[in-house]
Short mmCIF file of C-alpha atoms in Angstrom, two decimals:
data_model
loop_
_atom_site.label_atom_id
_atom_site.label_comp_id
_atom_site.label_asym_id
_atom_site.label_seq_id
_atom_site.Cartn_x
_atom_site.Cartn_y
_atom_site.Cartn_z
CA MET A 658 -70.82 -14.00 10.35
CA SER A 659 -72.34 -10.52 10.76
CA THR A 660 -72.06 -8.79 14.13
CA ILE A 661 -75.27 -7.91 15.92
CA THR A 662 -75.17 -4.46 17.50
CA PRO A 663 -77.41 -4.53 20.56
CA HIS A 664 -79.91 -1.69 20.81
CA ILE A 665 -82.15 -0.48 23.63
CA VAL A 666 -85.35 1.44 23.01
CA TRP A 667 -86.01 3.27 26.26
CA ASP A 668 -89.40 4.42 27.45
CA TRP A 669 -89.34 7.88 29.01
CA ASN A 670 -92.11 8.63 31.54
CA GLY A 671 -91.86 6.35 34.55
CA THR A 672 -88.72 4.69 33.21
CA LEU A 673 -85.77 6.98 32.45
CA PHE A 674 -87.70 9.97 33.79
CA HIS A 675 -88.86 9.51 37.39
CA ASP A 676 -92.18 11.32 37.20
CA THR A 677 -94.78 8.81 38.37
CA GLU A 678 -95.96 10.93 41.30
CA ALA A 679 -96.49 13.90 38.99
CA VAL A 680 -98.45 11.65 36.62
CA VAL A 681 -100.71 10.41 39.41
CA GLY A 682 -101.22 13.98 40.64
CA ALA A 683 -102.14 15.12 37.13
CA THR A 684 -104.54 12.21 36.79
CA ASN A 685 -106.26 13.14 40.03
CA ALA A 686 -106.50 16.76 38.91
CA ALA A 687 -108.25 15.56 35.75
CA PHE A 688 -110.57 13.33 37.77
CA ALA A 689 -111.49 16.21 40.08
CA GLU A 690 -112.99 18.12 37.15
CA PHE A 691 -115.81 15.58 37.08
CA GLY A 692 -116.08 14.64 40.75
CA VAL A 693 -114.13 11.38 40.50
CA ALA A 694 -112.40 10.44 43.77
CA PRO A 695 -108.59 10.63 43.78
CA ILE A 696 -106.55 7.43 43.65
CA THR A 697 -103.27 6.39 45.25
CA LEU A 698 -100.11 5.39 43.44
CA GLU A 699 -100.84 1.74 44.26
CA GLN A 700 -104.35 2.01 42.80
CA TYR A 701 -102.99 3.73 39.72
CA ARG A 702 -100.51 0.91 39.13
CA GLU A 703 -103.32 -1.63 39.30
CA LEU A 704 -105.86 0.23 37.17
CA TYR A 705 -104.00 2.31 34.57
CA CYS A 706 -104.33 1.08 30.99
CA VAL A 707 -104.24 2.28 27.39
CA PRO A 708 -105.97 3.66 25.51
CA ILE A 709 -106.29 6.22 28.29
CA PRO A 710 -110.02 6.92 27.75
CA ARG A 711 -110.59 3.29 28.77
CA PHE A 712 -108.75 3.98 32.03
CA TYR A 713 -110.94 7.03 32.62
CA GLU A 714 -114.00 4.88 31.90
CA ARG A 715 -112.93 2.48 34.65
CA MET A 716 -112.77 5.34 37.11
CA MET A 717 -115.89 7.22 36.00
CA GLY A 718 -118.10 4.17 35.56
CA ARG A 719 -118.82 5.24 31.99
CA ALA A 720 -116.91 6.34 28.92
CA PRO A 721 -116.05 10.06 28.91
CA THR A 722 -117.65 12.07 26.14
CA GLY A 723 -115.43 13.68 23.55
CA ALA A 724 -115.79 17.03 25.29
CA GLU A 725 -115.01 15.52 28.69
CA TRP A 726 -111.92 13.80 27.31
CA GLU A 727 -110.65 17.10 25.91
CA VAL A 728 -111.14 18.81 29.27
CA MET A 729 -109.48 16.00 31.24
CA ASP A 730 -106.58 15.74 28.82
CA GLY A 731 -106.04 19.50 29.02
CA VAL A 732 -106.12 19.54 32.82
CA PHE A 733 -103.75 16.57 32.97
CA HIS A 734 -101.15 18.21 30.77
CA ARG A 735 -101.36 21.59 32.52
CA TYR A 736 -100.87 20.00 35.93
CA TYR A 737 -98.12 17.71 34.67
CA GLY A 738 -96.32 20.59 32.97
CA GLU A 739 -96.25 22.53 36.23
CA HIS A 740 -95.19 19.67 38.50
CA SER A 741 -92.84 17.68 36.27
CA THR A 742 -90.28 20.47 36.48
CA ARG A 743 -89.39 19.07 39.92
CA CYS A 744 -88.77 15.59 38.51
CA GLY A 745 -85.49 14.19 37.24
CA LEU A 746 -83.83 11.11 35.84
CA ALA A 747 -84.31 7.77 37.57
CA GLU A 748 -81.57 6.77 39.96
CA GLY A 749 -78.39 5.78 38.13
CA ALA A 750 -79.94 6.35 34.70
CA GLU A 751 -77.21 8.56 33.27
CA THR A 752 -74.47 6.13 34.35
CA LEU A 753 -76.34 3.27 32.65
CA LEU A 754 -76.78 5.27 29.44
CA THR A 755 -73.07 6.11 29.39
CA GLY A 756 -72.03 2.52 30.08
CA TRP A 757 -74.24 1.08 27.35
CA GLN A 758 -72.87 3.57 24.83
CA GLN A 759 -69.25 2.97 25.89
CA ALA A 760 -69.80 -0.76 25.35
CA GLY A 761 -70.32 0.06 21.66
CA HIS A 762 -74.08 -0.42 21.73
CA SER A 763 -76.80 1.94 20.53
CA GLN A 764 -79.98 3.28 22.14
CA SER A 765 -82.97 5.49 21.47
CA ILE A 766 -86.04 6.88 23.24
CA LEU A 767 -89.63 6.26 22.18
CA SER A 768 -92.24 7.91 24.37
CA MET A 769 -95.96 8.61 24.26
CA TYR A 770 -95.16 12.02 25.74
CA GLY A 771 -95.59 14.80 23.17
CA HIS A 772 -92.61 15.07 20.82
CA GLU A 773 -92.37 18.86 21.06
CA GLU A 774 -92.12 18.65 24.86
CA LEU A 775 -89.89 15.57 25.00
CA VAL A 776 -87.01 16.67 22.80
CA PRO A 777 -86.08 19.86 24.69
CA LEU A 778 -86.53 18.06 28.02
CA VAL A 779 -84.05 15.32 27.06
CA ARG A 780 -81.67 17.96 25.71
CA GLY A 781 -82.02 20.07 28.84
CA LEU A 782 -81.06 17.12 31.02
CA GLY A 783 -77.86 16.78 28.97
CA ILE A 784 -78.40 13.19 27.83
CA ASP A 785 -79.43 13.63 24.18
CA ARG A 786 -75.91 12.70 23.03
CA HIS A 787 -76.53 9.10 24.10
CA PHE A 788 -79.32 8.43 21.60
CA LEU A 789 -79.58 7.71 17.90
CA ARG A 790 -83.13 9.02 17.96
CA VAL A 791 -85.41 10.73 20.51
CA GLU A 792 -89.03 10.40 19.50
CA GLY A 793 -92.22 11.40 21.26
CA ARG A 794 -95.85 11.07 20.32
CA THR A 795 -97.25 13.04 17.44
CA GLY A 796 -100.98 13.23 16.89
CA THR A 797 -103.76 12.32 19.28
CA ALA A 798 -102.92 11.38 22.87
CA GLY A 799 -104.06 8.22 24.59
CA GLY A 800 -103.35 5.35 22.20
CA SER A 801 -101.00 2.37 22.15
CA LYS A 802 -97.27 2.57 21.55
CA ALA A 803 -97.18 -0.39 19.14
CA GLU A 804 -97.72 1.49 15.88
CA HIS A 805 -95.23 4.14 16.97
CA MET A 806 -92.65 1.43 17.67
CA VAL A 807 -93.00 0.07 14.14
CA ARG A 808 -92.21 3.53 12.72
CA HIS A 809 -89.47 4.18 15.27
CA LEU A 810 -87.43 1.09 14.45
CA GLY A 811 -88.14 1.55 10.75
CA ALA A 812 -86.40 4.93 10.93
CA LEU A 813 -83.25 3.41 12.47
CA ASP A 814 -81.48 1.94 9.46
CA ALA A 815 -78.68 0.26 11.42
CA VAL A 816 -80.97 -1.35 14.03
CA ARG A 817 -82.67 -4.73 13.71
CA ALA A 818 -85.66 -5.77 15.79
CA GLU A 819 -84.05 -9.08 16.75
CA SER A 820 -81.14 -7.16 18.29
CA THR A 821 -83.40 -4.77 20.22
CA VAL A 822 -84.60 -4.72 23.82
CA VAL A 823 -87.43 -2.41 24.82
CA ILE A 824 -87.15 -1.20 28.43
CA GLY A 825 -90.31 0.31 29.88
CA ASP A 826 -92.61 0.42 32.88
CA ALA A 827 -95.97 -0.57 31.36
CA ALA A 828 -97.64 -3.58 29.81
CA ASP A 829 -98.01 -1.55 26.61
CA ASP A 830 -94.22 -1.51 26.27
CA ALA A 831 -94.30 -5.30 26.00
CA VAL A 832 -97.09 -5.07 23.42
CA ALA A 833 -95.01 -2.59 21.41
CA ALA A 834 -91.93 -4.83 21.60
CA HIS A 835 -93.95 -7.82 20.44
CA ALA A 836 -95.31 -5.81 17.52
CA VAL A 837 -91.82 -5.50 16.02
CA GLY A 838 -90.31 -8.79 17.19
CA ALA A 839 -88.10 -7.21 19.86
CA ARG A 840 -87.59 -8.36 23.46
CA ALA A 841 -89.10 -6.52 26.43
CA VAL A 842 -87.82 -5.88 29.93
CA LEU A 843 -90.31 -4.22 32.26
CA TYR A 844 -89.41 -2.09 35.28
CA THR A 845 -91.55 -1.96 38.44
CA GLY A 846 -90.63 1.62 39.40
CA GLY A 847 -93.22 3.26 37.15
CA THR A 848 -96.90 3.01 36.33
CA HIS A 849 -97.73 -0.72 36.58
CA SER A 850 -97.67 -3.19 39.47
CA ARG A 851 -95.34 -6.18 39.33
CA GLY A 852 -98.27 -8.55 38.89
CA ARG A 853 -99.58 -6.72 35.84
CA LEU A 854 -96.11 -6.60 34.31
CA GLU A 855 -95.48 -10.30 34.93
CA ALA A 856 -98.80 -11.12 33.24
CA THR A 857 -97.29 -9.96 29.93
CA GLY A 858 -94.72 -12.76 30.01
CA ALA A 859 -91.85 -10.27 29.74
CA VAL A 860 -88.83 -10.21 32.06
CA VAL A 861 -89.67 -8.00 35.07
CA VAL A 862 -87.03 -6.18 37.15
CA ASP A 863 -87.01 -3.76 40.08
CA THR A 864 -84.19 -1.47 38.93
CA LEU A 865 -82.97 -0.04 35.64
CA ALA A 866 -79.54 -1.49 36.40
CA GLU A 867 -81.12 -4.95 36.37
CA ALA A 868 -82.88 -4.12 33.10
CA VAL A 869 -79.61 -3.21 31.40
CA GLU A 870 -77.94 -6.31 32.84
CA VAL A 871 -80.70 -8.43 31.30
CA ALA A 872 -80.22 -6.64 27.97
CA HIS A 873 -76.47 -7.34 28.05
CA GLY A 874 -77.12 -10.99 28.88
CA ALA A 875 -79.68 -11.41 26.12
CA PHE A 876 -77.11 -10.67 23.46
CA GLU A 877 -74.21 -12.45 25.13
CA GLN A 878 -76.35 -15.57 24.92
CA GLY A 879 -77.49 -14.77 21.37
#
């Protein structure tokens, strides 16, 4: 009988990286460009969705034009770049990464944050050694993670979808997991409310420690 090596695909923003307040601030800065009222963290968790232009449409009452989207996306990333420097790893994240690796398991990061920004950030935090692969978005911002997940797992020769758990903070992480036949565990500390996460049918937890515990249990039970 072959041995299954458990693997976690971690989301970055709002999951391993505790930056949700910076994200909401950047969103409000983008909204301000076109006179849209700012929203609270609680409102963001209830309303945020992908593709992101659809989220902006909810807030503006109409779809942004191509030019408006470019302006809002630019403002968002400038604000986020300035304010995310004060953010850090989620509580206990590094200990969890070390423990999973020491248990003989593997892990990777797949994020919709730009690849060129993500890789040096992970390296600068001193955690890159824990991952088989660190992959951010390439190409246009604002889409779903599902197609990226297909490519991500396809590039990991020793990893099988049926032995993979995706840990993230958004409904789209569950969609991405489903796209490859992996399991999803969703964390309430990021961008989505508990109710929206539970609506996906995935396991929902309040801490990353619980998420890793669920991942361990999934493979202990087969």
